[in-house]
Short mmCIF file of C-alpha atoms in Angstrom, two decimals:
data_model
loop_
_atom_site.label_atom_id
_atom_site.label_comp_id
_atom_site.label_asym_id
_atom_site.label_seq_id
_atom_site.Cartn_x
_atom_site.Cartn_y
_atom_site.Cartn_z
CA UNK A 40 96.45 102.23 102.05
CA UNK A 41 93.81 99.40 103.14
CA UNK A 42 94.14 95.75 102.63
CA UNK A 43 93.81 92.40 104.17
CA UNK A 44 96.97 90.77 105.41
CA UNK A 45 97.27 87.32 106.22
CA UNK A 46 99.62 86.04 109.18
CA UNK A 47 101.10 82.67 109.11
CA UNK A 48 102.98 81.57 112.33
CA UNK A 49 102.30 78.75 114.49
CA UNK A 50 103.49 80.23 117.19
CA UNK A 51 100.15 82.35 118.50
CA UNK A 52 102.64 85.03 120.57
CA UNK A 53 103.49 85.62 117.10
CA UNK A 54 100.64 86.11 115.40
CA UNK A 55 99.09 88.49 117.76
CA UNK A 56 102.31 90.93 117.98
CA UNK A 57 102.23 91.13 114.02
CA UNK A 58 98.60 91.72 114.22
CA UNK A 59 98.68 94.64 116.79
CA UNK A 60 101.42 96.24 114.69
CA UNK A 61 99.69 95.94 111.61
CA UNK A 62 96.04 96.86 113.40
CA UNK A 63 97.66 100.16 114.44
CA UNK A 64 97.84 100.98 110.56
CA UNK A 65 94.56 100.09 109.96
CA UNK A 66 95.20 96.66 107.88
CA UNK A 67 92.82 93.94 108.19
CA UNK A 68 94.03 90.89 109.85
CA UNK A 69 93.48 87.24 109.08
CA UNK A 70 95.26 84.29 110.86
CA UNK A 71 96.67 80.69 110.00
CA UNK A 72 98.78 78.62 112.51
CA UNK A 73 100.16 76.08 110.08
CA UNK A 74 100.81 75.78 106.60
CA UNK A 75 97.64 73.87 105.41
CA UNK A 76 95.49 76.54 106.90
CA UNK A 77 97.77 79.56 105.42
CA UNK A 78 96.67 77.77 101.66
CA UNK A 79 93.03 76.92 102.72
CA UNK A 80 92.50 80.86 103.92
CA UNK A 81 94.69 82.10 101.01
CA UNK A 82 92.03 80.42 98.69
CA UNK A 83 89.26 81.20 100.39
CA UNK A 84 89.79 85.14 101.73
CA UNK A 85 92.01 86.67 98.83
CA UNK A 86 94.34 88.43 101.01
CA UNK A 87 96.38 91.30 99.61
CA UNK A 88 100.02 89.91 101.22
CA UNK A 89 100.78 87.04 103.06
CA UNK A 90 103.26 87.16 105.60
CA UNK A 91 104.59 83.46 106.02
CA UNK A 92 106.87 82.11 108.90
CA UNK A 93 109.51 79.45 107.66
CA UNK A 94 109.11 77.30 110.48
CA UNK A 95 106.10 75.33 111.01
CA UNK A 96 105.31 71.78 112.26
CA UNK A 97 103.46 70.46 108.98
CA UNK A 98 105.14 71.96 106.08
CA UNK A 99 107.73 74.83 106.13
CA UNK A 100 107.36 77.95 104.51
CA UNK A 101 109.40 77.19 101.48
CA UNK A 102 106.68 74.20 100.63
CA UNK A 103 103.90 76.58 101.69
CA UNK A 104 104.94 79.55 99.14
CA UNK A 105 105.20 76.71 96.33
CA UNK A 106 102.16 75.60 96.78
CA UNK A 107 100.55 79.22 96.83
CA UNK A 108 102.50 80.25 93.61
CA UNK A 109 101.52 76.67 92.17
CA UNK A 110 97.64 77.37 92.41
CA UNK A 111 96.20 80.26 89.80
CA UNK A 112 93.86 81.12 92.39
CA UNK A 113 96.82 82.28 94.95
CA UNK A 114 99.43 82.61 92.63
CA UNK A 115 99.83 86.90 92.13
CA UNK A 116 99.20 87.05 95.73
CA UNK A 117 102.67 88.36 97.02
CA UNK A 118 104.59 86.58 99.68
CA UNK A 119 106.77 87.98 102.18
CA UNK A 120 109.08 84.97 104.23
CA UNK A 121 109.54 85.57 107.95
CA UNK A 122 112.65 84.24 109.35
CA UNK A 123 115.29 84.09 112.36
CA UNK A 124 117.98 83.58 109.65
CA UNK A 125 119.22 86.26 107.29
CA UNK A 126 121.56 83.77 105.46
CA UNK A 127 122.07 84.61 101.89
CA UNK A 128 121.13 81.02 101.06
CA UNK A 129 117.70 80.87 102.71
CA UNK A 130 116.67 84.16 100.96
CA UNK A 131 117.85 82.79 97.46
CA UNK A 132 115.79 79.69 97.95
CA UNK A 133 113.12 81.35 99.38
CA UNK A 134 112.98 83.60 96.33
CA UNK A 135 113.10 80.90 93.87
CA UNK A 136 109.94 79.45 94.92
CA UNK A 137 108.40 82.59 94.35
CA UNK A 138 108.80 84.80 97.84
CA UNK A 139 108.41 88.44 97.07
CA UNK A 140 110.90 89.79 100.22
CA UNK A 141 112.05 88.32 103.57
CA UNK A 142 111.73 90.23 106.92
CA UNK A 143 114.28 88.78 109.63
CA UNK A 144 113.01 88.65 113.20
CA UNK A 145 112.72 90.72 115.62
CA UNK A 146 110.95 92.35 112.57
CA UNK A 147 111.66 96.06 112.10
CA UNK A 148 108.17 97.99 111.72
CA UNK A 149 109.85 100.63 109.08
CA UNK A 150 110.58 98.04 106.77
CA UNK A 151 107.51 95.68 107.62
CA UNK A 152 105.34 98.94 106.55
CA UNK A 153 107.18 100.12 103.42
CA UNK A 154 107.35 96.50 101.87
CA UNK A 155 103.40 96.08 102.84
CA UNK A 156 102.28 99.39 101.07
CA UNK A 157 104.64 98.68 98.27
CA UNK A 158 103.33 95.13 97.50
CA UNK A 159 99.52 96.47 98.21
CA UNK A 160 100.24 98.69 95.30
CA UNK A 161 100.99 95.78 93.10
CA UNK A 162 98.82 93.83 94.28
CA UNK A 163 95.83 96.51 93.36
CA UNK A 164 97.18 97.43 89.81
CA UNK A 165 97.42 93.77 89.07
CA UNK A 166 93.80 93.22 90.64
CA UNK A 167 92.39 95.91 88.42
CA UNK A 168 93.84 94.32 85.38
CA UNK A 169 92.32 91.28 86.08
CA UNK A 170 89.21 92.63 86.66
CA UNK A 171 89.24 94.25 83.36
CA UNK A 172 90.58 91.11 81.76
CA UNK A 173 87.93 88.99 82.89
CA UNK A 174 84.96 91.20 81.85
CA UNK A 175 86.85 91.28 78.04
CA UNK A 176 86.87 87.65 77.97
CA UNK A 177 83.23 87.51 79.00
CA UNK A 178 82.59 89.63 76.24
CA UNK A 179 84.11 87.18 73.73
CA UNK A 180 87.48 88.95 73.50
CA UNK A 181 90.82 87.63 73.33
CA UNK A 182 91.77 85.23 75.93
CA UNK A 183 94.81 86.88 78.08
CA UNK A 184 96.88 83.88 79.08
CA UNK A 185 97.38 82.83 75.13
CA UNK A 186 98.56 86.28 74.55
CA UNK A 187 101.01 86.03 77.55
CA UNK A 188 102.70 82.75 76.10
CA UNK A 189 103.19 84.37 72.88
CA UNK A 190 104.51 87.44 74.10
CA UNK A 191 107.13 85.61 77.09
CA UNK A 192 109.72 85.17 74.50
CA UNK A 193 110.17 88.76 73.89
CA UNK A 194 113.70 90.32 74.67
CA UNK A 195 113.94 92.47 77.80
CA UNK A 196 115.97 95.47 77.91
CA UNK A 197 118.01 96.18 81.14
CA UNK A 198 119.35 99.28 82.36
CA UNK A 199 122.33 99.22 84.97
CA UNK A 200 123.74 101.98 86.74
CA UNK A 201 126.25 100.83 89.19
CA UNK A 202 128.38 102.27 91.99
CA UNK A 203 131.69 101.28 90.10
CA UNK A 204 132.85 100.34 86.41
CA UNK A 205 133.85 97.04 87.98
CA UNK A 206 130.62 96.60 89.47
CA UNK A 207 128.70 97.52 86.23
CA UNK A 208 131.03 94.74 84.53
CA UNK A 209 130.17 92.05 87.17
CA UNK A 210 126.52 92.65 87.03
CA UNK A 211 126.33 92.58 83.03
CA UNK A 212 127.88 89.30 83.25
CA UNK A 213 125.61 87.86 85.50
CA UNK A 214 122.19 88.95 83.46
CA UNK A 215 123.65 88.70 80.27
CA UNK A 216 123.66 84.84 81.21
CA UNK A 217 119.89 85.29 81.67
CA UNK A 218 117.66 84.62 78.22
CA UNK A 219 116.17 86.85 76.13
CA UNK A 220 117.61 90.34 77.89
CA UNK A 221 119.55 93.00 76.73
CA UNK A 222 121.86 94.82 78.92
CA UNK A 223 122.74 98.61 78.83
CA UNK A 224 125.04 100.31 81.14
CA UNK A 225 125.61 104.07 82.24
CA UNK A 226 127.60 105.45 84.70
CA UNK A 227 125.59 108.90 85.96
CA UNK A 228 122.06 109.83 87.04
CA UNK A 229 122.09 112.13 83.85
CA UNK A 230 123.13 109.71 81.28
CA UNK A 231 120.55 107.35 83.37
CA UNK A 232 117.86 109.89 82.67
CA UNK A 233 118.91 110.44 78.98
CA UNK A 234 119.32 106.82 78.01
CA UNK A 235 115.84 105.37 79.45
CA UNK A 236 113.90 107.90 77.42
CA UNK A 237 115.60 106.68 74.05
CA UNK A 238 115.85 103.10 75.14
CA UNK A 239 112.65 102.71 76.83
CA UNK A 240 114.26 99.71 79.37
CA UNK A 241 111.95 96.97 81.27
CA UNK A 242 114.06 97.03 84.38
CA UNK A 243 116.62 99.28 85.74
CA UNK A 244 118.89 98.42 88.83
CA UNK A 245 120.30 101.74 90.30
CA UNK A 246 123.22 101.51 93.26
CA UNK A 247 122.53 103.98 96.21
CA UNK A 248 126.01 105.46 95.30
CA UNK A 249 126.69 106.28 91.70
CA UNK A 250 130.06 106.23 89.58
CA UNK A 251 129.26 110.09 89.09
CA UNK A 252 128.00 112.76 91.20
CA UNK A 253 123.85 112.07 91.42
CA UNK A 254 121.54 111.41 93.47
CA UNK A 255 119.81 107.75 93.32
CA UNK A 256 117.05 108.37 95.08
CA UNK A 257 115.95 111.38 92.91
CA UNK A 258 116.67 109.12 89.89
CA UNK A 259 114.40 106.83 91.38
CA UNK A 260 112.06 109.43 91.36
CA UNK A 261 112.37 110.91 88.34
CA UNK A 262 112.35 107.58 86.21
CA UNK A 263 109.22 106.56 87.93
CA UNK A 264 107.57 109.96 86.99
CA UNK A 265 108.22 109.82 83.27
CA UNK A 266 105.96 107.81 81.08
CA UNK A 267 108.50 106.17 79.21
CA UNK A 268 109.71 104.36 82.26
CA UNK A 269 106.58 104.46 84.73
CA UNK A 270 106.05 100.95 84.23
CA UNK A 271 109.91 99.67 84.03
CA UNK A 272 110.72 97.13 87.04
CA UNK A 273 113.26 99.35 89.14
CA UNK A 274 115.54 96.99 91.60
CA UNK A 275 117.61 99.57 94.39
CA UNK A 276 120.84 98.42 95.33
CA UNK A 277 121.05 99.80 99.19
CA UNK A 278 124.95 100.28 100.57
CA UNK A 279 124.49 101.93 103.46
CA UNK A 280 122.62 98.95 105.28
CA UNK A 281 119.86 101.41 106.67
CA UNK A 282 116.56 100.06 106.15
CA UNK A 283 115.43 103.56 106.14
CA UNK A 284 116.78 104.14 102.45
CA UNK A 285 115.44 101.00 101.51
CA UNK A 286 111.81 102.36 102.96
CA UNK A 287 112.17 105.32 101.09
CA UNK A 288 113.38 103.61 97.77
CA UNK A 289 110.17 101.69 97.94
CA UNK A 290 107.89 104.93 98.76
CA UNK A 291 109.46 106.43 95.62
CA UNK A 292 108.24 103.72 93.63
CA UNK A 293 111.01 101.07 93.75
CA UNK A 294 109.52 97.36 92.84
CA UNK A 295 112.27 95.72 94.86
CA UNK A 296 115.40 96.21 97.19
CA UNK A 297 118.55 94.28 97.82
CA UNK A 298 120.96 95.07 100.76
CA UNK A 299 124.37 94.66 100.16
CA UNK A 300 126.42 92.57 101.03
CA UNK A 301 124.64 89.75 98.86
CA UNK A 302 125.19 86.93 96.49
CA UNK A 303 124.76 87.64 92.41
CA UNK A 304 122.40 85.06 92.05
CA UNK A 305 119.71 86.63 94.88
CA UNK A 306 120.02 89.96 92.29
CA UNK A 307 119.41 87.50 88.88
CA UNK A 308 116.45 85.91 90.63
CA UNK A 309 114.90 89.19 92.37
CA UNK A 310 115.46 90.51 88.73
CA UNK A 311 113.80 87.39 87.05
CA UNK A 312 110.76 87.58 89.53
CA UNK A 313 110.00 91.52 88.69
CA UNK A 314 110.40 91.20 84.84
CA UNK A 315 108.15 87.98 84.89
CA UNK A 316 105.65 90.52 86.71
CA UNK A 317 106.03 92.93 84.28
CA UNK A 318 105.43 90.95 81.40
CA UNK A 319 102.67 89.77 83.08
CA UNK A 320 101.07 92.82 83.53
CA UNK A 321 102.28 94.40 80.65
CA UNK A 322 99.99 91.49 78.97
CA UNK A 323 97.14 91.96 80.64
CA UNK A 324 97.22 95.88 80.04
CA UNK A 325 98.13 95.32 76.40
CA UNK A 326 95.37 92.47 75.53
CA UNK A 327 92.67 94.66 78.05
CA UNK A 328 93.63 97.98 75.65
CA UNK A 329 93.62 96.24 72.17
CA UNK A 330 90.83 93.84 73.20
CA UNK A 331 88.50 96.75 74.16
CA UNK A 332 89.24 98.99 71.06
CA UNK A 333 87.62 95.97 68.91
CA UNK A 334 84.00 95.89 71.06
CA UNK A 335 83.45 98.36 73.54
CA UNK A 336 84.62 101.62 73.22
CA UNK A 337 82.57 104.36 72.11
CA UNK A 338 84.34 105.26 69.02
CA UNK A 339 83.12 109.07 69.17
CA UNK A 340 83.98 109.84 73.23
CA UNK A 341 86.88 107.16 73.59
CA UNK A 342 84.92 105.60 76.79
CA UNK A 343 83.40 102.45 77.42
CA UNK A 344 80.20 101.96 75.84
CA UNK A 345 77.04 100.31 77.24
CA UNK A 346 78.09 96.86 76.75
CA UNK A 347 81.09 97.02 78.74
CA UNK A 348 79.56 98.85 80.81
CA UNK A 349 77.07 96.33 81.89
CA UNK A 350 79.86 93.60 82.33
CA UNK A 351 82.00 95.23 84.06
CA UNK A 352 79.57 96.92 86.47
CA UNK A 353 78.59 93.41 87.96
CA UNK A 354 82.25 92.48 88.35
CA UNK A 355 82.78 95.48 90.89
CA UNK A 356 79.09 94.41 92.30
CA UNK A 357 80.78 90.77 92.74
CA UNK A 358 83.89 92.65 94.57
CA UNK A 359 81.81 94.88 96.61
CA UNK A 360 79.78 91.62 97.91
CA UNK A 361 83.22 90.09 98.82
CA UNK A 362 85.01 93.15 100.50
CA UNK A 363 81.45 94.53 102.12
CA UNK A 364 82.46 98.30 100.93
CA UNK A 365 79.71 100.37 99.56
CA UNK A 366 79.92 101.62 95.90
CA UNK A 367 78.24 104.70 94.02
CA UNK A 368 76.51 104.79 90.51
CA UNK A 369 75.90 107.84 88.83
CA UNK A 370 74.11 108.44 85.61
CA UNK A 371 74.86 112.05 84.18
CA UNK A 372 72.47 114.04 81.20
CA UNK A 373 73.73 117.22 79.70
CA UNK A 374 71.39 119.74 80.01
CA UNK A 375 69.44 120.72 77.30
CA UNK A 376 71.60 118.94 74.60
CA UNK A 377 68.87 118.78 71.66
CA UNK A 378 69.08 122.75 71.85
CA UNK A 379 72.66 122.64 71.20
CA UNK A 380 72.26 119.88 68.20
CA UNK A 381 69.59 122.12 66.85
CA UNK A 382 71.03 125.49 66.99
CA UNK A 383 74.82 124.43 66.61
CA UNK A 384 74.66 121.53 64.39
CA UNK A 385 75.61 117.52 65.07
CA UNK A 386 79.08 118.11 64.49
CA UNK A 387 79.09 120.40 67.37
CA UNK A 388 77.12 118.66 69.58
CA UNK A 389 80.01 115.56 69.02
CA UNK A 390 82.63 118.30 69.89
CA UNK A 391 80.73 119.19 73.17
CA UNK A 392 80.31 115.33 73.97
CA UNK A 393 84.24 114.57 73.62
CA UNK A 394 85.16 117.65 75.71
CA UNK A 395 82.28 116.35 78.23
CA UNK A 396 83.89 112.94 78.07
CA UNK A 397 87.59 114.27 78.90
CA UNK A 398 86.15 116.44 81.61
CA UNK A 399 84.50 113.71 83.53
CA UNK A 400 87.62 111.22 82.87
CA UNK A 401 89.84 114.39 84.27
CA UNK A 402 87.48 114.10 87.38
CA UNK A 403 87.18 110.48 88.16
CA UNK A 404 90.18 107.73 89.38
CA UNK A 405 91.68 105.30 86.74
CA UNK A 406 89.52 102.02 89.07
CA UNK A 407 86.29 103.93 87.99
CA UNK A 408 83.85 102.79 85.48
CA UNK A 409 83.34 105.34 82.96
CA UNK A 410 80.90 104.76 80.01
CA UNK A 411 78.38 106.47 77.61
CA UNK A 412 75.33 104.92 77.73
CA UNK A 413 74.12 106.64 74.59
CA UNK A 414 73.36 110.04 73.76
CA UNK A 415 73.96 112.49 76.06
CA UNK A 416 73.68 110.11 78.82
CA UNK A 417 76.73 108.50 80.92
CA UNK A 418 77.35 106.28 83.63
CA UNK A 419 79.92 106.32 86.56
CA UNK A 420 80.41 103.70 88.97
CA UNK A 421 82.75 104.58 91.78
CA UNK A 422 84.09 101.17 93.76
CA UNK A 423 84.67 101.58 97.27
CA UNK A 424 82.61 105.08 97.78
CA UNK A 425 80.44 105.78 100.26
CA UNK A 426 77.30 108.04 99.86
CA UNK A 427 80.07 111.18 101.37
CA UNK A 428 82.65 110.58 99.01
CA UNK A 429 80.07 110.41 96.09
CA UNK A 430 78.50 113.41 96.83
CA UNK A 431 81.94 115.27 96.64
CA UNK A 432 83.11 113.89 93.59
CA UNK A 433 79.26 114.43 91.94
CA UNK A 434 79.36 118.03 92.48
CA UNK A 435 83.07 118.48 91.46
CA UNK A 436 82.13 116.75 88.40
CA UNK A 437 78.79 119.04 87.98
CA UNK A 438 81.09 122.29 88.66
CA UNK A 439 83.82 121.04 86.26
CA UNK A 440 81.10 121.50 83.20
CA UNK A 441 79.08 124.56 84.58
CA UNK A 442 82.42 126.50 85.65
CA UNK A 443 84.06 126.49 81.81
CA UNK A 444 82.42 126.98 78.62
CA UNK A 445 82.63 124.59 75.35
CA UNK A 446 84.48 126.28 72.73
CA UNK A 447 84.43 124.09 69.43
CA UNK A 448 86.57 124.25 66.29
CA UNK A 449 84.24 127.00 64.94
CA UNK A 450 85.23 129.01 67.65
CA UNK A 451 81.54 128.92 68.80
CA UNK A 452 81.51 128.96 72.93
CA UNK A 453 78.68 127.39 74.46
CA UNK A 454 77.60 127.39 77.64
CA UNK A 455 76.32 123.93 79.32
CA UNK A 456 75.80 122.02 82.88
CA UNK A 457 74.88 118.52 83.98
CA UNK A 458 72.30 117.02 85.85
CA UNK A 459 73.48 113.88 87.66
CA UNK A 460 71.29 111.11 89.30
CA UNK A 461 73.39 109.03 92.47
CA UNK A 462 72.31 105.68 94.13
CA UNK A 463 74.49 103.73 96.78
CA UNK A 464 75.18 100.22 96.65
CA UNK A 465 75.39 98.45 99.81
CA UNK A 466 74.85 95.09 101.13
CA UNK A 467 71.70 93.70 100.13
CA UNK A 468 70.96 96.54 97.70
CA UNK A 469 73.64 95.54 94.95
CA UNK A 470 71.44 94.74 91.90
CA UNK A 471 73.29 96.56 89.12
CA UNK A 472 70.01 97.14 87.00
CA UNK A 473 68.09 98.02 89.94
CA UNK A 474 71.03 100.52 91.04
CA UNK A 475 70.85 101.89 87.17
CA UNK A 476 67.29 102.39 87.63
CA UNK A 477 67.68 104.31 91.33
CA UNK A 478 70.29 106.36 89.99
CA UNK A 479 68.09 107.15 86.58
CA UNK A 480 65.17 108.02 88.91
CA UNK A 481 67.64 110.28 90.88
CA UNK A 482 68.93 112.24 87.59
CA UNK A 483 65.33 112.60 86.81
CA UNK A 484 64.86 114.39 89.80
CA UNK A 485 67.22 116.63 89.42
CA UNK A 486 65.76 117.89 85.98
CA UNK A 487 62.95 118.20 87.35
CA UNK A 488 63.83 120.26 89.71
CA UNK A 489 65.83 122.75 87.72
CA UNK A 490 68.91 121.10 86.02
CA UNK A 491 72.38 121.59 86.88
CA UNK A 492 72.11 119.29 90.29
CA UNK A 493 73.02 116.40 91.73
CA UNK A 494 70.16 113.98 93.31
CA UNK A 495 70.62 111.32 95.08
CA UNK A 496 68.21 108.31 95.32
CA UNK A 497 66.23 107.97 98.31
CA UNK A 498 66.98 104.61 99.23
CA UNK A 499 70.85 106.00 99.79
#
């Protein structure tokens, strides 16, 4: 998983060691040697994760973290503090100012990479939601921040799966004191799965050792896989002290972990941080979904329409300029669609368009832009895609249409194919309107050469 990591430490040797470790996993590493430099680099470069040393000459890590979290440009960037002390009070102080985790020197490589992978997944999801929200607001749809403030007082359900009944009672007393929180407790893996399906909790705290027989990691994996609990916050309490266990939990989908023994205040702060992040992402997701339905969703296919596509593509182009990565623009056209309408009627044609749209969505990623531009013409934009990736995906889309006939409600079976034109956006060749024209020219080549083909614009 590629990403940019900002390493902040006033000791050059420490920065070099961390940079070498991260480079082996192909991360792009930025450096800063003091607190002010860290803030300036973070604001300008927008890294995906910040590894922040606590002891620095100009301002300590706590002050830097507070500065980062207080700035709207950097508040969303995950921060991991690096310290020589494992004292609980240090962790609590750091968590209170917004840090996501702590790494103790000398840094355990497994802990480092597991946490970085976890935070990158969170950051990528959040960035995508922010990107879509920005597009929505540019189109005059409801403002996210107003919605977030309105939703911030809702009651959060927290499901507790402790190791003992006594522990469960202690956790419940602690968490019940948090504002707007409702606590539910269970004692087994089976009960947790059943209750989670019914209650759809916002957060789940799972102990490594369950009260009754069960596998806590299997429980985490199952909860993350289910639609009802996929977006829930999950905190894993590690009892064996093994970082390997914590790393496995993170990779299975845990949002955060805490190592025993710990002060209950630490659990409370971690849970509060994760719940606020969830409310943030939930509100973004809801705002984008509800707003888009009003104005920029094609009512027939459920895809984005031309209005949204034009705006969102500009956001993709801007991101590509900052990252330096290529992106692909595809124009798709159902071959001989007029014949289908003339022979079978417009109702049948509409059903073909719906199924065609469904197949496109099944064969693209969640981050890809898929839109109906009008009639039987569709646009797909693939962020971070080279010509090799674009060729693979476009051929997969072509085969997905060609191989399976379209069966409509009347029982009529229709064979259909698609022609595709592709243009690649690169540095210096990233004008959105021009790229759509280039992809359109490539689409015309596919039509001229016999249809059911993929053609690339020659500039690619």
